[in-house]
């Protein structure tokens, strides 16, 4: 029974494999091109155009916007943004990677339960989750209440960089 039928199927999958795999990437690459690469190129090209009278952009091409990034105000804002994004990325990785590692080592039943527990909060509206963070981080919130119970007193977490990093890591 391990005759020509199995060998034929095996031969067919080997010969069609690379071409078929290459063809299946075309929709994903098209999606990335349309929704990521083209808008990114438009934003970059807008950086080299001049501001229009009513907020649009127009020719001629200049480096004025790029040179403005070297001014102290813009440089500091850019540095703070990159630092905040980096901290949020590191926190998300530090929490997410070990959690994913633990989930992979669970039995299939508990993997399903853990994945549902991870994904379920994302089914709620983003605005509701943001307000939940405000409730948690508020001066009278759950986190400060717990800190007060152990004697660390209430601290101002809300509207700080720490709160922004926590919110970005969760989002």
Tab-separated table of C-alpha atoms in Angstrom:
chain	number	residue	atom	x	y	z
A	1	UNK	CA	0.000	0.000	0.000
A	2	UNK	CA	2.956	2.327	0.278
A	3	UNK	CA	3.036	2.215	-3.456
A	4	UNK	CA	2.805	4.843	-6.107
A	5	UNK	CA	-0.105	6.728	-4.511
A	6	UNK	CA	1.928	7.817	-1.517
A	7	UNK	CA	5.075	8.438	-3.550
A	8	UNK	CA	3.065	10.463	-6.050
A	9	UNK	CA	1.534	12.596	-3.327
A	10	UNK	CA	4.941	13.113	-1.765
A	11	UNK	CA	6.503	14.075	-5.094
A	12	UNK	CA	3.660	16.485	-5.870
A	13	UNK	CA	3.951	18.284	-2.535
A	14	UNK	CA	7.708	18.731	-2.958
A	15	UNK	CA	7.499	20.133	-6.470
A	16	UNK	CA	4.575	22.496	-5.761
A	17	UNK	CA	5.794	23.530	-2.306
A	18	UNK	CA	8.063	26.512	-3.017
A	19	UNK	CA	5.854	27.971	-5.737
A	20	UNK	CA	2.680	27.484	-3.733
A	21	UNK	CA	4.273	29.014	-0.634
A	22	UNK	CA	5.455	31.992	-2.679
A	23	UNK	CA	1.988	32.482	-4.159
A	24	UNK	CA	0.309	32.388	-0.750
A	25	UNK	CA	2.412	35.346	0.406
A	26	UNK	CA	1.058	37.631	-2.330
A	27	UNK	CA	-2.154	38.661	-0.486
A	28	UNK	CA	-0.224	39.441	2.705
A	29	UNK	CA	2.419	41.399	0.810
A	30	UNK	CA	-0.291	43.304	-1.059
A	31	UNK	CA	-1.995	44.143	2.227
A	32	UNK	CA	1.289	45.377	3.717
A	33	UNK	CA	2.028	47.437	0.623
A	34	UNK	CA	-1.400	49.076	0.497
A	35	UNK	CA	-1.902	49.722	4.192
A	36	UNK	CA	1.666	50.151	5.483
A	37	UNK	CA	4.254	50.998	2.837
A	38	UNK	CA	2.253	53.460	0.726
A	39	UNK	CA	0.951	55.509	3.703
A	40	UNK	CA	4.451	55.528	5.212
A	41	UNK	CA	5.914	56.825	1.943
A	42	UNK	CA	3.216	59.525	1.824
A	43	UNK	CA	4.006	60.689	5.361
A	44	UNK	CA	7.731	60.764	4.613
A	45	UNK	CA	7.136	62.703	1.394
A	46	UNK	CA	4.947	65.216	3.282
A	47	UNK	CA	7.910	65.914	5.564
A	48	UNK	CA	9.795	67.374	2.599
A	49	UNK	CA	6.952	69.576	1.295
A	50	UNK	CA	6.073	73.053	2.540
A	51	UNK	CA	2.988	73.901	4.572
A	52	UNK	CA	0.001	75.193	2.679
A	53	UNK	CA	-2.035	78.208	3.661
A	54	UNK	CA	-4.927	76.155	5.061
A	55	UNK	CA	-2.957	73.278	6.580
A	56	UNK	CA	-2.246	71.173	3.526
A	57	UNK	CA	1.100	70.608	1.847
A	58	UNK	CA	2.396	71.984	-1.417
A	59	UNK	CA	5.508	72.198	-3.526
A	60	UNK	CA	8.430	73.181	-3.448
A	61	UNK	CA	10.434	70.462	-1.769
A	62	UNK	CA	12.476	71.750	1.201
A	63	UNK	CA	14.385	70.366	4.169
A	64	UNK	CA	12.862	72.930	6.555
A	65	UNK	CA	10.767	70.389	8.480
A	66	UNK	CA	13.694	68.021	8.845
A	67	UNK	CA	15.979	70.847	10.034
A	68	UNK	CA	13.351	71.832	12.599
A	69	UNK	CA	13.873	68.461	14.320
A	70	UNK	CA	17.279	69.686	15.493
A	71	UNK	CA	15.749	72.553	17.489
A	72	UNK	CA	15.782	71.859	21.253
A	73	UNK	CA	11.987	71.719	21.680
A	74	UNK	CA	11.394	69.178	18.913
A	75	UNK	CA	14.534	67.219	19.777
A	76	UNK	CA	13.410	66.880	23.419
A	77	UNK	CA	9.886	65.831	22.432
A	78	UNK	CA	11.265	63.272	19.971
A	79	UNK	CA	13.671	61.933	22.608
A	80	UNK	CA	10.883	61.643	25.209
A	81	UNK	CA	8.608	59.881	22.702
A	82	UNK	CA	11.284	57.370	21.714
A	83	UNK	CA	12.211	56.773	25.363
A	84	UNK	CA	8.558	56.209	26.343
A	85	UNK	CA	7.981	53.871	23.392
A	86	UNK	CA	11.143	51.942	24.248
A	87	UNK	CA	10.127	51.573	27.899
A	88	UNK	CA	6.636	50.397	26.896
A	89	UNK	CA	8.122	47.900	24.450
A	90	UNK	CA	10.535	46.522	27.041
A	91	UNK	CA	7.767	46.206	29.639
A	92	UNK	CA	5.441	44.478	27.164
A	93	UNK	CA	8.235	42.066	26.218
A	94	UNK	CA	9.220	41.470	29.860
A	95	UNK	CA	5.629	40.570	30.738
A	96	UNK	CA	4.515	38.952	27.483
A	97	UNK	CA	7.417	36.631	26.704
A	98	UNK	CA	7.419	34.775	30.047
A	99	UNK	CA	3.621	34.572	29.934
A	100	UNK	CA	3.774	33.068	26.440
A	101	UNK	CA	6.453	30.641	27.589
A	102	UNK	CA	4.291	29.503	30.504
A	103	UNK	CA	1.252	29.128	28.230
A	104	UNK	CA	3.202	26.888	25.824
A	105	UNK	CA	4.121	24.563	28.687
A	106	UNK	CA	0.521	24.111	29.887
A	107	UNK	CA	-1.731	21.224	28.944
A	108	UNK	CA	-3.981	21.895	25.939
A	109	UNK	CA	-7.011	22.514	28.162
A	110	UNK	CA	-5.192	25.048	30.321
A	111	UNK	CA	-3.631	26.625	27.215
A	112	UNK	CA	-7.126	27.386	25.978
A	113	UNK	CA	-8.147	28.833	29.342
A	114	UNK	CA	-4.991	30.971	29.524
A	115	UNK	CA	-5.391	32.255	25.963
A	116	UNK	CA	-9.003	33.190	26.649
A	117	UNK	CA	-7.861	35.028	29.791
A	118	UNK	CA	-5.293	36.946	27.726
A	119	UNK	CA	-7.555	37.741	24.763
A	120	UNK	CA	-10.843	38.407	26.567
A	121	UNK	CA	-9.969	41.934	27.805
A	122	UNK	CA	-9.284	43.015	24.229
A	123	UNK	CA	-12.905	42.316	23.326
A	124	UNK	CA	-13.942	45.327	25.360
A	125	UNK	CA	-13.885	48.829	23.972
A	126	UNK	CA	-10.551	50.690	24.149
A	127	UNK	CA	-12.219	53.657	25.833
A	128	UNK	CA	-13.640	51.434	28.576
A	129	UNK	CA	-10.212	49.895	29.169
A	130	UNK	CA	-8.687	53.381	29.370
A	131	UNK	CA	-11.207	54.428	32.001
A	132	UNK	CA	-10.473	51.208	33.886
A	133	UNK	CA	-6.796	52.222	33.998
A	134	UNK	CA	-7.829	55.636	35.311
A	135	UNK	CA	-9.852	53.954	38.060
A	136	UNK	CA	-6.919	51.693	38.945
A	137	UNK	CA	-4.236	54.413	38.921
A	138	UNK	CA	-6.278	57.215	40.505
A	139	UNK	CA	-5.203	58.584	43.900
A	140	UNK	CA	-8.241	56.858	45.444
A	141	UNK	CA	-7.917	53.886	43.104
A	142	UNK	CA	-7.388	50.213	43.748
A	143	UNK	CA	-3.583	50.308	43.464
A	144	UNK	CA	-3.194	53.226	45.878
A	145	UNK	CA	-5.689	51.608	48.246
A	146	UNK	CA	-3.550	48.463	48.301
A	147	UNK	CA	-0.372	50.491	48.811
A	148	UNK	CA	-1.996	52.341	51.717
A	149	UNK	CA	-2.935	49.036	53.343
A	150	UNK	CA	0.710	47.935	53.421
A	151	UNK	CA	1.847	51.335	54.707
A	152	UNK	CA	3.365	52.816	51.544
A	153	UNK	CA	0.755	55.555	51.380
A	154	UNK	CA	-0.965	56.904	48.318
A	155	UNK	CA	1.261	57.979	45.452
A	156	UNK	CA	0.413	59.966	42.349
A	157	UNK	CA	0.630	57.527	39.450
A	158	UNK	CA	-2.082	58.891	37.175
A	159	UNK	CA	-0.974	61.398	34.501
A	160	UNK	CA	2.696	60.455	34.824
A	161	UNK	CA	5.114	58.793	32.420
A	162	UNK	CA	4.717	55.600	34.421
A	163	UNK	CA	0.986	55.600	33.694
A	164	UNK	CA	1.663	56.249	30.003
A	165	UNK	CA	4.134	53.353	29.831
A	166	UNK	CA	1.652	51.061	31.613
A	167	UNK	CA	-1.155	52.100	29.274
A	168	UNK	CA	0.961	51.652	26.153
A	169	UNK	CA	2.225	48.273	27.326
A	170	UNK	CA	-1.308	47.066	27.935
A	171	UNK	CA	-2.704	48.421	24.677
